[in-house]
Structures are given as C-alpha cells and as structure tokens.
mmCIF file of C-alpha atoms in Angstrom:
data_model
loop_
_atom_site.group_PDB
_atom_site.id
_atom_site.type_symbol
_atom_site.label_atom_id
_atom_site.label_comp_id
_atom_site.label_asym_id
_atom_site.label_seq_id
_atom_site.Cartn_x
_atom_site.Cartn_y
_atom_site.Cartn_z
ATOM 1 C CA MET V 15 14.654 34.188 19.748
ATOM 2 C CA ALA V 16 11.062 32.180 20.015
ATOM 3 C CA GLY V 17 11.655 28.477 20.676
ATOM 4 C CA ASN V 18 10.634 25.187 19.064
ATOM 5 C CA ARG V 19 9.618 22.170 20.302
ATOM 6 C CA GLY V 20 9.808 18.932 17.088
ATOM 7 C CA VAL V 21 8.519 15.286 18.452
ATOM 8 C CA ALA V 22 12.238 12.760 18.043
ATOM 9 C CA TYR V 23 12.677 9.474 17.453
ATOM 10 C CA VAL V 24 14.354 8.258 20.491
ATOM 11 C CA ARG V 25 14.645 4.288 20.360
ATOM 12 C CA PRO V 26 12.247 1.374 18.761
ATOM 13 C CA GLY V 27 9.257 1.974 20.043
ATOM 14 C CA GLU V 28 10.019 5.510 21.432
ATOM 15 C CA VAL V 29 9.077 8.962 20.698
ATOM 16 C CA GLU V 30 9.100 11.974 22.842
ATOM 17 C CA VAL V 31 8.959 15.838 22.623
ATOM 18 C CA GLN V 32 11.788 17.742 22.589
ATOM 19 C CA ASP V 33 13.381 21.403 22.423
ATOM 20 C CA ILE V 34 14.628 21.571 19.293
ATOM 21 C CA GLY V 35 16.335 24.418 17.827
ATOM 22 C CA TYR V 36 14.512 27.166 16.361
ATOM 23 C CA PRO V 37 15.118 27.178 12.593
ATOM 24 C CA ASP V 38 16.764 29.566 10.094
ATOM 25 C CA LEU V 39 17.820 29.286 6.670
ATOM 26 C CA VAL V 40 20.369 27.058 7.024
ATOM 27 C CA LEU V 41 21.061 23.094 7.297
ATOM 28 C CA HIS V 42 23.060 22.649 10.734
ATOM 29 C CA ASP V 43 24.504 19.416 12.057
ATOM 30 C CA GLY V 44 22.447 17.181 13.775
ATOM 31 C CA PRO V 45 20.547 13.413 13.645
ATOM 32 C CA GLY V 46 20.973 12.081 10.021
ATOM 33 C CA VAL V 47 22.593 15.047 8.725
ATOM 34 C CA ASN V 48 24.407 14.631 5.603
ATOM 35 C CA PRO V 49 27.875 15.548 6.244
ATOM 36 C CA LEU V 50 27.442 17.004 2.606
ATOM 37 C CA ASN V 51 24.472 19.053 3.405
ATOM 38 C CA VAL V 52 25.692 20.766 6.294
ATOM 39 C CA GLY V 53 26.087 24.377 6.838
ATOM 40 C CA ARG V 54 23.934 24.654 2.990
ATOM 41 C CA LYS V 55 22.350 28.477 3.045
ATOM 42 C CA CYS V 56 18.936 28.276 2.230
ATOM 43 C CA ASN V 57 18.396 31.841 0.924
ATOM 44 C CA HIS V 58 15.840 30.246 -1.216
ATOM 45 C CA GLY V 59 13.702 29.166 1.567
ATOM 46 C CA VAL V 60 11.645 29.970 4.103
ATOM 47 C CA ILE V 61 10.457 29.470 7.917
ATOM 48 C CA LEU V 62 7.070 28.094 8.583
ATOM 49 C CA LYS V 63 4.578 27.760 12.014
ATOM 50 C CA VAL V 64 3.232 25.085 11.633
ATOM 51 C CA VAL V 65 -0.463 24.722 11.406
ATOM 52 C CA THR V 66 -0.969 20.807 10.870
ATOM 53 C CA THR V 67 1.444 18.182 10.767
ATOM 54 C CA ASN V 68 0.485 14.557 10.498
ATOM 55 C CA ILE V 69 1.725 11.183 12.053
ATOM 56 C CA CYS V 70 2.868 9.090 8.960
ATOM 57 C CA GLY V 71 2.963 5.159 8.637
ATOM 58 C CA SER V 72 5.901 5.378 6.923
ATOM 59 C CA ASP V 73 7.109 7.905 10.542
ATOM 60 C CA GLN V 74 6.368 4.425 11.595
ATOM 61 C CA HIS V 75 8.836 2.057 10.130
ATOM 62 C CA MET V 76 11.544 4.095 11.699
ATOM 63 C CA VAL V 77 9.793 4.528 15.166
ATOM 64 C CA ARG V 78 9.481 0.733 15.365
ATOM 65 C CA GLY V 79 13.501 0.298 14.267
ATOM 66 C CA ARG V 80 12.527 -1.242 10.878
ATOM 67 C CA THR V 81 14.903 1.421 9.310
ATOM 68 C CA THR V 82 18.582 3.046 10.069
ATOM 69 C CA ALA V 83 17.284 5.912 11.640
ATOM 70 C CA PRO V 84 19.748 6.958 14.098
ATOM 71 C CA SER V 85 18.050 8.191 17.510
ATOM 72 C CA GLY V 86 17.366 12.227 17.575
ATOM 73 C CA LEU V 87 15.927 12.529 14.224
ATOM 74 C CA ILE V 88 13.093 14.748 14.176
ATOM 75 C CA LEU V 89 10.024 13.357 12.568
ATOM 76 C CA GLY V 90 7.471 14.764 9.908
ATOM 77 C CA HIS V 91 7.211 14.985 6.114
ATOM 78 C CA GLU V 92 3.491 15.908 5.913
ATOM 79 C CA ILE V 93 3.463 20.042 6.922
ATOM 80 C CA THR V 94 1.142 22.833 6.441
ATOM 81 C CA GLY V 95 1.743 26.188 7.683
ATOM 82 C CA GLU V 96 1.846 29.851 7.612
ATOM 83 C CA VAL V 97 4.935 31.795 6.504
ATOM 84 C CA ILE V 98 6.594 33.828 8.877
ATOM 85 C CA GLU V 99 10.008 34.793 7.317
ATOM 86 C CA VAL V 100 11.319 34.832 3.803
ATOM 87 C CA GLY V 101 15.229 34.196 2.759
ATOM 88 C CA SER V 102 16.162 37.085 0.448
ATOM 89 C CA ASP V 103 15.986 34.735 -2.660
ATOM 90 C CA VAL V 104 12.171 34.050 -1.941
ATOM 91 C CA GLU V 105 10.144 36.292 -4.953
ATOM 92 C CA PHE V 106 6.772 35.282 -4.878
ATOM 93 C CA ILE V 107 5.677 33.500 -1.180
ATOM 94 C CA LYS V 108 5.167 35.887 0.967
ATOM 95 C CA LYS V 109 4.850 36.325 4.975
ATOM 96 C CA GLY V 110 0.905 35.617 6.148
ATOM 97 C CA ASP V 111 0.715 33.004 3.303
ATOM 98 C CA LEU V 112 -0.645 29.738 3.889
ATOM 99 C CA VAL V 113 0.785 27.129 2.405
ATOM 100 C CA SER V 114 1.217 23.280 1.731
ATOM 101 C CA VAL V 115 4.668 21.635 1.691
ATOM 102 C CA PRO V 116 5.181 18.947 -0.516
ATOM 103 C CA PHE V 117 7.116 15.660 1.319
ATOM 104 C CA ASN V 118 9.465 15.347 -1.446
ATOM 105 C CA ILE V 119 12.227 18.272 -1.506
ATOM 106 C CA ALA V 120 12.879 19.419 -4.702
ATOM 107 C CA CYS V 121 15.105 21.892 -5.820
ATOM 108 C CA GLY V 122 13.442 22.668 -8.980
ATOM 109 C CA ARG V 123 16.204 23.535 -11.275
ATOM 110 C CA CYS V 124 17.707 19.915 -11.597
ATOM 111 C CA PRO V 125 16.966 17.644 -14.719
ATOM 112 C CA SER V 126 14.248 15.711 -13.139
ATOM 113 C CA CYS V 127 12.488 18.809 -11.468
ATOM 114 C CA ARG V 128 12.026 19.719 -15.134
ATOM 115 C CA ARG V 129 10.519 16.630 -15.610
ATOM 116 C CA GLN V 130 8.058 16.925 -13.272
ATOM 117 C CA ASP V 131 9.609 14.326 -11.507
ATOM 118 C CA THR V 132 10.197 16.048 -7.895
ATOM 119 C CA HIS V 133 10.080 13.019 -5.983
ATOM 120 C CA ILE V 134 13.589 12.307 -7.517
ATOM 121 C CA CYS V 135 15.561 15.775 -7.477
ATOM 122 C CA GLU V 136 19.132 15.106 -7.775
ATOM 123 C CA ASN V 137 20.600 18.467 -5.710
ATOM 124 C CA VAL V 138 18.677 18.220 -1.985
ATOM 125 C CA ASN V 139 20.005 14.284 -0.771
ATOM 126 C CA PRO V 140 24.184 13.651 -1.664
ATOM 127 C CA ASP V 141 23.372 9.761 -1.543
ATOM 128 C CA ARG V 142 20.840 9.069 -3.774
ATOM 129 C CA SER V 143 17.926 11.022 -5.810
ATOM 130 C CA GLY V 144 14.641 11.645 -3.823
ATOM 131 C CA SER V 145 14.423 13.283 -0.132
ATOM 132 C CA ALA V 146 12.040 14.262 2.569
ATOM 133 C CA TYR V 147 11.592 16.140 5.961
ATOM 134 C CA GLY V 148 12.710 14.284 8.996
ATOM 135 C CA TYR V 149 13.324 10.910 7.202
ATOM 136 C CA VAL V 150 16.127 8.366 7.073
ATOM 137 C CA ASP V 151 18.417 8.749 4.443
ATOM 138 C CA MET V 152 17.566 11.273 3.090
ATOM 139 C CA GLY V 153 19.563 14.003 3.517
ATOM 140 C CA GLY V 154 18.915 15.135 6.941
ATOM 141 C CA TRP V 155 16.817 18.050 6.381
ATOM 142 C CA VAL V 156 14.606 18.769 9.655
ATOM 143 C CA GLY V 157 11.132 17.401 10.403
ATOM 144 C CA GLY V 158 8.322 19.482 10.670
ATOM 145 C CA GLN V 159 6.087 17.621 13.234
ATOM 146 C CA SER V 160 7.031 20.781 15.062
ATOM 147 C CA GLU V 161 6.283 23.928 16.368
ATOM 148 C CA TYR V 162 8.295 25.711 13.507
ATOM 149 C CA VAL V 163 9.936 24.400 10.477
ATOM 150 C CA MET V 164 12.494 25.827 7.740
ATOM 151 C CA VAL V 165 11.165 24.531 4.246
ATOM 152 C CA PRO V 166 13.789 25.218 1.002
ATOM 153 C CA TYR V 167 13.112 26.240 -2.480
ATOM 154 C CA ALA V 168 9.984 27.814 -1.062
ATOM 155 C CA ASP V 169 8.635 29.602 -4.686
ATOM 156 C CA PHE V 170 9.009 26.115 -6.859
ATOM 157 C CA GLN V 171 7.502 24.146 -4.070
ATOM 158 C CA LEU V 172 5.082 25.185 -1.482
ATOM 159 C CA LEU V 173 1.624 25.472 -3.098
ATOM 160 C CA LYS V 174 -0.399 29.088 -1.603
ATOM 161 C CA PHE V 175 -4.090 28.103 -0.573
ATOM 162 C CA PRO V 176 -5.580 31.208 -2.115
ATOM 163 C CA ASP V 177 -8.037 31.842 0.673
ATOM 164 C CA LYS V 178 -6.829 31.556 4.081
ATOM 165 C CA ASP V 179 -10.367 31.538 6.102
ATOM 166 C CA LYS V 180 -11.722 29.590 3.769
ATOM 167 C CA ALA V 181 -8.779 26.988 3.796
ATOM 168 C CA MET V 182 -8.869 27.205 7.481
ATOM 169 C CA GLU V 183 -12.695 25.624 7.263
ATOM 170 C CA LYS V 184 -10.891 22.828 5.271
ATOM 171 C CA ILE V 185 -7.419 22.313 6.956
ATOM 172 C CA LEU V 186 -8.455 18.929 8.190
ATOM 173 C CA ASP V 187 -9.180 18.041 4.437
ATOM 174 C CA LEU V 188 -6.094 20.509 2.872
ATOM 175 C CA THR V 189 -3.271 18.830 5.351
ATOM 176 C CA MET V 190 -3.628 16.021 3.709
ATOM 177 C CA LEU V 191 -2.394 17.255 0.641
ATOM 178 C CA SER V 192 1.313 17.414 2.095
ATOM 179 C CA ASP V 193 1.558 13.196 1.504
ATOM 180 C CA ILE V 194 -1.155 10.755 1.220
ATOM 181 C CA PHE V 195 -3.740 12.059 -0.410
ATOM 182 C CA PRO V 196 -1.480 12.456 -3.898
ATOM 183 C CA THR V 197 0.139 9.272 -2.595
ATOM 184 C CA GLY V 198 -3.124 7.383 -3.042
ATOM 185 C CA TYR V 199 -4.017 9.552 -6.066
ATOM 186 C CA HIS V 200 -1.080 8.418 -7.586
ATOM 187 C CA GLY V 201 -1.038 4.686 -6.939
ATOM 188 C CA ALA V 202 -4.614 5.081 -8.204
ATOM 189 C CA VAL V 203 -3.677 7.014 -11.475
ATOM 190 C CA SER V 204 -0.328 4.555 -11.767
ATOM 191 C CA ALA V 205 -2.471 1.385 -11.372
ATOM 192 C CA GLY V 206 -4.733 3.223 -14.629
ATOM 193 C CA VAL V 207 -7.763 3.504 -12.633
ATOM 194 C CA LYS V 208 -10.794 4.889 -14.799
ATOM 195 C CA THR V 209 -14.285 4.998 -15.008
ATOM 196 C CA GLY V 210 -15.799 1.452 -14.552
ATOM 197 C CA SER V 211 -12.698 0.204 -13.414
ATOM 198 C CA THR V 212 -12.596 -2.563 -10.904
ATOM 199 C CA VAL V 213 -9.791 -1.941 -8.081
ATOM 200 C CA TYR V 214 -7.738 -4.140 -5.515
ATOM 201 C CA VAL V 215 -6.674 -1.870 -2.425
ATOM 202 C CA ALA V 216 -4.138 -3.497 -0.664
ATOM 203 C CA GLY V 217 -4.068 -2.001 3.023
ATOM 204 C CA ALA V 218 -6.252 0.034 5.086
ATOM 205 C CA GLY V 219 -4.516 2.305 6.724
ATOM 206 C CA PRO V 220 -4.643 5.969 5.682
ATOM 207 C CA VAL V 221 -3.213 6.092 2.509
ATOM 208 C CA GLY V 222 -5.099 2.700 1.647
ATOM 209 C CA LEU V 223 -8.105 4.666 2.211
ATOM 210 C CA ALA V 224 -7.046 7.814 0.496
ATOM 211 C CA ALA V 225 -5.787 5.609 -2.893
ATOM 212 C CA ALA V 226 -9.854 3.612 -2.061
ATOM 213 C CA HIS V 227 -11.109 7.366 -2.033
ATOM 214 C CA SER V 228 -8.998 8.381 -5.299
ATOM 215 C CA ALA V 229 -10.130 5.700 -7.364
ATOM 216 C CA GLN V 230 -13.727 6.485 -6.865
ATOM 217 C CA LEU V 231 -13.010 9.896 -7.751
ATOM 218 C CA LEU V 232 -11.410 8.266 -10.887
ATOM 219 C CA GLY V 233 -14.525 6.854 -12.108
ATOM 220 C CA ALA V 234 -14.123 3.269 -10.879
ATOM 221 C CA SER V 235 -16.947 0.953 -10.857
ATOM 222 C CA VAL V 236 -16.164 -0.529 -7.755
ATOM 223 C CA VAL V 237 -13.548 -0.853 -4.972
ATOM 224 C CA ILE V 238 -12.401 -3.615 -3.105
ATOM 225 C CA VAL V 239 -10.031 -3.292 -0.024
ATOM 226 C CA GLY V 240 -7.912 -5.714 2.133
ATOM 227 C CA ASP V 241 -6.910 -5.685 5.258
ATOM 228 C CA MET V 242 -6.324 -7.809 9.026
ATOM 229 C CA ILE V 243 -7.533 -4.965 11.009
ATOM 230 C CA GLU V 244 -12.002 -4.599 11.002
ATOM 231 C CA GLU V 245 -11.959 -1.553 12.519
ATOM 232 C CA ARG V 246 -10.113 -0.128 9.054
ATOM 233 C CA LEU V 247 -11.880 -2.037 7.207
ATOM 234 C CA ALA V 248 -14.953 -0.530 8.586
ATOM 235 C CA GLN V 249 -13.459 2.622 7.932
ATOM 236 C CA ALA V 250 -13.202 1.531 4.318
ATOM 237 C CA ARG V 251 -17.061 0.338 4.172
ATOM 238 C CA SER V 252 -18.562 3.673 5.695
ATOM 239 C CA PHE V 253 -17.487 5.947 2.006
ATOM 240 C CA GLY V 254 -18.761 2.485 -0.314
ATOM 241 C CA CYS V 255 -15.651 -0.095 -0.222
ATOM 242 C CA GLU V 256 -16.022 -3.473 -0.197
ATOM 243 C CA THR V 257 -14.115 -4.802 1.791
ATOM 244 C CA ILE V 258 -12.197 -8.215 2.496
ATOM 245 C CA ASN V 259 -10.792 -9.266 6.132
ATOM 246 C CA LEU V 260 -7.202 -10.927 5.168
ATOM 247 C CA ARG V 261 -6.996 -12.659 8.978
ATOM 248 C CA ALA V 262 -10.308 -14.477 7.927
ATOM 249 C CA HIS V 263 -9.398 -15.100 4.347
ATOM 250 C CA ASP V 264 -6.250 -16.527 2.664
ATOM 251 C CA ASN V 265 -7.044 -16.517 -1.003
ATOM 252 C CA VAL V 266 -8.138 -13.487 -1.929
ATOM 253 C CA GLY V 267 -9.132 -13.980 -5.471
ATOM 254 C CA GLU V 268 -11.951 -16.496 -3.861
ATOM 255 C CA GLN V 269 -13.005 -13.303 -2.347
ATOM 256 C CA ILE V 270 -12.888 -10.708 -5.396
ATOM 257 C CA GLU V 271 -14.740 -13.635 -7.167
ATOM 258 C CA GLN V 272 -17.604 -13.461 -4.313
ATOM 259 C CA ILE V 273 -17.854 -9.915 -5.046
ATOM 260 C CA LEU V 274 -17.474 -9.400 -8.919
ATOM 261 C CA GLY V 275 -18.058 -13.024 -10.399
ATOM 262 C CA ILE V 276 -14.553 -13.521 -11.608
ATOM 263 C CA PRO V 277 -11.366 -13.837 -9.101
ATOM 264 C CA GLU V 278 -9.489 -10.999 -10.639
ATOM 265 C CA VAL V 279 -9.486 -7.031 -11.394
ATOM 266 C CA ASP V 280 -8.548 -4.461 -13.922
ATOM 267 C CA CYS V 281 -6.242 -3.256 -11.635
ATOM 268 C CA ALA V 282 -4.447 -2.971 -8.368
ATOM 269 C CA ILE V 283 -2.978 -0.632 -5.566
ATOM 270 C CA ASP V 284 -0.140 -2.148 -3.036
ATOM 271 C CA ALA V 285 -0.819 0.446 -0.021
ATOM 272 C CA VAL V 286 1.218 -1.965 2.187
ATOM 273 C CA GLY V 287 4.857 -2.240 1.898
ATOM 274 C CA PHE V 288 7.808 -3.651 3.140
ATOM 275 C CA GLU V 289 6.164 -4.661 6.406
ATOM 276 C CA ALA V 290 3.054 -7.121 4.823
ATOM 277 C CA SER V 291 1.595 -10.348 6.858
ATOM 278 C CA GLY V 292 0.894 -13.492 5.086
ATOM 279 C CA HIS V 293 -3.154 -13.625 4.688
ATOM 280 C CA GLY V 294 -5.025 -15.822 7.413
ATOM 281 C CA GLU V 295 -5.437 -16.521 10.796
ATOM 282 C CA GLY V 296 -2.167 -16.807 12.511
ATOM 283 C CA ALA V 297 -0.465 -15.582 9.869
ATOM 284 C CA VAL V 298 3.380 -13.780 10.238
ATOM 285 C CA GLU V 299 5.327 -11.087 8.422
ATOM 286 C CA ALA V 300 6.061 -12.431 4.818
ATOM 287 C CA PRO V 301 7.230 -9.336 3.372
ATOM 288 C CA ALA V 302 6.514 -10.354 -0.732
ATOM 289 C CA THR V 303 2.818 -11.423 0.175
ATOM 290 C CA VAL V 304 1.602 -7.893 -1.026
ATOM 291 C CA LEU V 305 3.643 -7.893 -4.175
ATOM 292 C CA ASN V 306 2.937 -11.358 -4.942
ATOM 293 C CA THR V 307 -0.931 -11.018 -4.093
ATOM 294 C CA VAL V 308 -1.774 -8.360 -6.576
ATOM 295 C CA MET V 309 0.312 -10.041 -9.390
ATOM 296 C CA ASP V 310 -2.070 -13.093 -9.125
ATOM 297 C CA ILE V 311 -5.529 -11.444 -8.350
ATOM 298 C CA THR V 312 -4.892 -8.195 -11.924
ATOM 299 C CA LYS V 313 -5.786 -9.259 -15.066
ATOM 300 C CA ALA V 314 -3.517 -9.489 -17.870
ATOM 301 C CA GLY V 315 -2.224 -6.517 -19.178
ATOM 302 C CA GLY V 316 -3.112 -4.887 -15.995
ATOM 303 C CA LYS V 317 -1.192 -2.015 -14.590
ATOM 304 C CA LEU V 318 0.023 -2.366 -10.224
ATOM 305 C CA GLY V 319 0.767 1.212 -8.896
ATOM 306 C CA ILE V 320 2.925 0.535 -5.670
ATOM 307 C CA PRO V 321 2.775 3.262 -3.432
ATOM 308 C CA GLY V 322 3.610 1.085 -0.251
ATOM 309 C CA LEU V 323 6.984 1.736 1.088
ATOM 310 C CA TYR V 324 10.212 -0.718 0.172
ATOM 311 C CA VAL V 325 13.394 0.128 1.437
ATOM 312 C CA THR V 326 16.543 -1.007 0.987
ATOM 313 C CA GLY V 327 17.424 -1.635 4.433
ATOM 314 C CA ASP V 328 15.538 -3.278 7.169
ATOM 315 C CA PRO V 329 17.236 -4.462 10.546
ATOM 316 C CA GLY V 330 14.226 -6.130 11.658
ATOM 317 C CA ALA V 331 13.591 -8.175 8.924
ATOM 318 C CA VAL V 332 12.555 -11.726 9.165
ATOM 319 C CA GLU V 333 14.382 -13.434 5.779
ATOM 320 C CA ALA V 334 17.984 -12.317 5.962
ATOM 321 C CA ASP V 335 17.439 -11.538 2.056
ATOM 322 C CA ALA V 336 14.642 -8.875 2.966
ATOM 323 C CA LYS V 337 17.446 -7.043 5.052
ATOM 324 C CA GLU V 338 18.728 -5.436 2.192
ATOM 325 C CA GLY V 339 15.331 -5.192 0.974
ATOM 326 C CA THR V 340 15.611 -8.302 -1.426
ATOM 327 C CA LEU V 341 12.029 -9.932 -1.379
ATOM 328 C CA ARG V 342 10.885 -13.142 -2.880
ATOM 329 C CA ILE V 343 8.747 -11.682 -5.529
ATOM 330 C CA ARG V 344 7.196 -13.878 -8.677
ATOM 331 C CA LEU V 345 8.493 -11.812 -11.279
ATOM 332 C CA GLY V 346 7.807 -14.369 -13.498
ATOM 333 C CA LEU V 347 4.057 -14.120 -12.543
ATOM 334 C CA GLY V 348 3.827 -10.196 -13.348
ATOM 335 C CA TRP V 349 6.151 -10.907 -16.266
ATOM 336 C CA ALA V 350 3.572 -13.496 -17.956
ATOM 337 C CA LYS V 351 1.479 -11.367 -17.065
ATOM 338 C CA ALA V 352 2.615 -8.277 -18.645
ATOM 339 C CA HIS V 353 1.646 -6.386 -15.583
ATOM 340 C CA THR V 354 3.386 -2.542 -15.568
ATOM 341 C CA PHE V 355 4.718 -1.632 -12.172
ATOM 342 C CA VAL V 356 5.115 1.837 -11.149
ATOM 343 C CA THR V 357 7.195 2.352 -7.867
ATOM 344 C CA GLY V 358 8.714 4.938 -5.612
ATOM 345 C CA GLN V 359 8.140 7.947 -3.969
ATOM 346 C CA THR V 360 4.812 9.922 -5.121
ATOM 347 C CA PRO V 361 5.831 13.421 -7.123
ATOM 348 C CA VAL V 362 3.405 15.087 -4.803
ATOM 349 C CA MET V 363 3.454 18.360 -7.061
ATOM 350 C CA LYS V 364 1.833 16.363 -9.929
ATOM 351 C CA TYR V 365 -1.017 15.967 -8.137
ATOM 352 C CA HIS V 366 -1.778 18.942 -5.873
ATOM 353 C CA ARG V 367 -2.504 21.099 -6.944
ATOM 354 C CA ASP V 368 -5.641 20.042 -8.611
ATOM 355 C CA LEU V 369 -6.131 17.590 -5.455
ATOM 356 C CA MET V 370 -6.352 20.950 -3.664
ATOM 357 C CA LYS V 371 -9.354 22.250 -6.253
ATOM 358 C CA SER V 372 -11.085 19.455 -5.903
ATOM 359 C CA ILE V 373 -11.144 19.761 -1.766
ATOM 360 C CA LEU V 374 -12.198 23.357 -1.562
ATOM 361 C CA SER V 375 -14.913 22.251 -4.177
ATOM 362 C CA GLY V 376 -16.232 20.328 -1.902
ATOM 363 C CA LYS V 377 -15.814 16.794 -4.178
ATOM 364 C CA ALA V 378 -13.320 15.375 -2.605
ATOM 365 C CA GLN V 379 -13.745 14.095 0.859
ATOM 366 C CA ILE V 380 -10.400 13.017 2.159
ATOM 367 C CA ALA V 381 -10.520 13.751 5.997
ATOM 368 C CA LYS V 382 -13.825 12.081 6.397
ATOM 369 C CA ALA V 383 -12.382 9.068 4.431
ATOM 370 C CA VAL V 384 -9.089 8.553 6.745
ATOM 371 C CA ASN V 385 -11.249 9.215 9.884
ATOM 372 C CA ALA V 386 -8.725 12.716 10.088
ATOM 373 C CA THR V 387 -8.240 12.890 14.051
ATOM 374 C CA LEU V 388 -6.738 16.399 16.093
ATOM 375 C CA ILE V 389 -4.389 15.783 18.883
ATOM 376 C CA SER V 390 -2.073 18.361 20.422
ATOM 377 C CA LEU V 391 1.774 18.018 19.772
ATOM 378 C CA ASP V 392 1.683 17.044 23.692
ATOM 379 C CA GLU V 393 -0.335 13.886 22.586
ATOM 380 C CA ALA V 394 1.794 13.135 19.462
ATOM 381 C CA PRO V 395 3.602 9.779 21.482
ATOM 382 C CA SER V 396 -0.105 8.397 22.898
ATOM 383 C CA GLY V 397 -1.192 9.223 18.981
ATOM 384 C CA TYR V 398 2.155 6.704 17.364
ATOM 385 C CA LYS V 399 1.393 3.821 19.965
ATOM 386 C CA GLU V 400 -2.809 4.107 19.423
ATOM 387 C CA PHE V 401 -1.771 4.316 15.377
ATOM 388 C CA ASP V 402 0.915 1.579 16.281
ATOM 389 C CA GLY V 403 -1.775 -0.965 17.559
ATOM 390 C CA GLY V 404 -4.319 -0.238 14.235
ATOM 391 C CA ALA V 405 -6.092 2.409 15.231
ATOM 392 C CA SER V 406 -8.525 3.302 11.915
ATOM 393 C CA LYS V 407 -7.476 7.140 12.635
ATOM 394 C CA LYS V 408 -5.212 9.855 10.728
ATOM 395 C CA PHE V 409 -3.891 11.702 13.443
ATOM 396 C CA VAL V 410 -3.317 14.933 12.707
ATOM 397 C CA ILE V 411 -0.995 17.494 15.053
ATOM 398 C CA ASP V 412 -2.165 20.682 15.984
ATOM 399 C CA PRO V 413 1.023 22.612 17.562
ATOM 400 C CA HIS V 414 -0.155 26.164 18.449
ATOM 401 C CA GLY V 415 -3.962 25.038 18.740
ATOM 402 C CA LEU V 416 -5.107 27.014 15.578
ATOM 403 C CA VAL V 417 -6.981 24.259 14.303
ATOM 404 C CA ARG V 418 -9.307 23.906 17.873
ATOM 405 C CA ASN V 419 -9.623 27.627 18.022
#
C-alpha cells in the first residue's frame, strides 16, 4: 500500500511534514477527531490524490496557538485532486476525475443542505452544525495538506472539472475554488455589492484580495482595501484597487473621504476576523476594531459581509472576554444605521460552479489577484512562516510535483 505524508500542527508556531496513514473510507480515531465520529463509514466517499492544496489564513490561527487545536492535527481544507478510489455508494464521480473539494463538509441530506446552506450541515459534526477538513472543533475530518485524502459524500460535494487538460492549464486559479474565491465572493455578495457600488475591504490577505477581485467582478465602481502591511496593499493596487495603510492612518473615514469625497462607502467586507489590530503606528491587538470600523464607515442601510473568522474559544486573546469570543462591538451603532450583518462559513457550493466558469472563460483572474505561489509539500513549514510574517502570497502546495511538470 502507498504511503502518505501530511502537514501536522505540532505546537504554537510550528508545523512539520509527517508520515501519516494512507486514507480509507472510514474516519479513524486521531488528533481532533470527535469520539462520536470515530469509526464512521464513508462508502459515499472517495480517495483523492492531491494535486494542489493551499495554506489558508484560517490555518494560521491554529498554528499561532489561537485555538484549542490539538498537537498532531493534520491541516488543510483547500483541496483539489484526482479521484483514485471510489466508495461502493458513489454513482456519478469516477476514477480519474479532477475535482475541487468544498472546504465545507456536507451530507446533502439534512434540511440545511437542502436549502443550500452547506456551511451548516447538521450531520457531519456532532458538536454543532458545520464542518471542515483539518480544522479544530469541526468533527475531526482529516486535513488535505497531504499526498492523499479521503473526501466523504462525493456525489453531492465534488465539483468535477469538465476538461482535465484545460483545468491543469488554469490549476492555480481553480485551486482557489475550494475556499478563498467563494469566500471572498460570498463576502462581496453578502455586502450587497452591485454595479456602481463603492466598497471597503478590511484586510489585504488572500481572502481580502479575493473579496476585492470579486467586488470588481460584481461591478463595483471603487474598491478600497485597508491593511497594515504595505506589501499586501501593493498587491491590491496591482489589480486596480485603492488602498489605505492603516498603520500610517488611524482614521479610516478621513482616508475614504480623500478617495471618494465623502467619508463613507455603500458596503463593506471584514476579511480580517478575530485577530484584528487597532489602527495607527504602535497599535496593538484589539479584536473588535474591524467590526466597529466597518459600521462607522458604511452608509445607513448598508450591508456588512463578514467572511473573516471569529471563534468561540481563543486562548491567546488579549482580553478576558475575547477568550470566549465576546468582543466590545458597538452594536448600537449598527442598529442605529440599520445595517445588515452576514456572518459564518461560506456555503461554497452556492458559488463554486459559476466561479469555475468565470475562471475557465478568462473573466476571473484570481491566481493573479492573490499572487498564487507554488511550493512543494516539504516547503510547507517555511511557507507557513513566510505567510505568518505578512508575505503577500497565497501558497499553493504541490505534493506530487504535478503542477511543476
């Protein structure tokens, strides 16, 4: 039987590539696996040979020690791969198919899935609705930053690329369909972006850049991106965004007024989440900063898309309440301005097929927008370190050298 290697979280600030078990169609006990999920049979699943798997900012929260993730957890929820084994209950997905895996694990049978709310599937995580690969408190499904991975509910979940050769030509774009492109797009849709909209995007990491590109695709007239790292802001400017350096300026409204002539936008997107920092030189972590800022600078009646991650447990929080996910949010401000808030995981399956077509037609240039950067599996630990240091790159792991050939 073939071996398998994967990227494991070891301790805060450290990941390593380890020999791990070759997957089969059963969810076995292991780090982070919910006891109620141990032994779960997945004849509805497939085994994938991983073609690409990406490092996500959500992974970094765990690697920084900002969650309760256990040592040994195999990371990775952004997966694209070739089907090499199919379960006995799989009818439509075939060996040899090249597929994108939504990061949400969804059964396709529960009321939430039937409503297309696949981000809150009721059957895959015994603790709460919603699940994902390689992530803390998400049921314990093994992550895909590896050579091979098991994916359940294959017929329902997997997005098959219609032409493998053409797909491989655009694989650095298509690999973003598992998470950050739909997540950024969902942020823009949730914020109500439409033709002519003025949009503020908080955060120029990969999700923020994906949200900015998505806002452009939806017809925004001006997209303004705020971040504290100049390299990331330069990346946003490379595809036509206006930018605000939040380390140099602590008043976002004033900066928006310099760009638009008024100190507010039609809608805003929070692509930062719970590790937010205050603004200005010497600012420190202040987790409610982004939410309060976007309420302040979004017009009355506007919508706020919040794809940035917020957690119920943050052992590294700077505030006691924030350790339980309680933040000092000015909800009264949002109430007074009649804002709409849309939060939670992105229901990837609502968007990934249409976004695939946008990529294959050449309309969407998501790999360019997020600066997709190819690395090997063995280079993953250094990729994590570089990404954590603020590099404006979306690291794409190529476990088998299939993209480089």
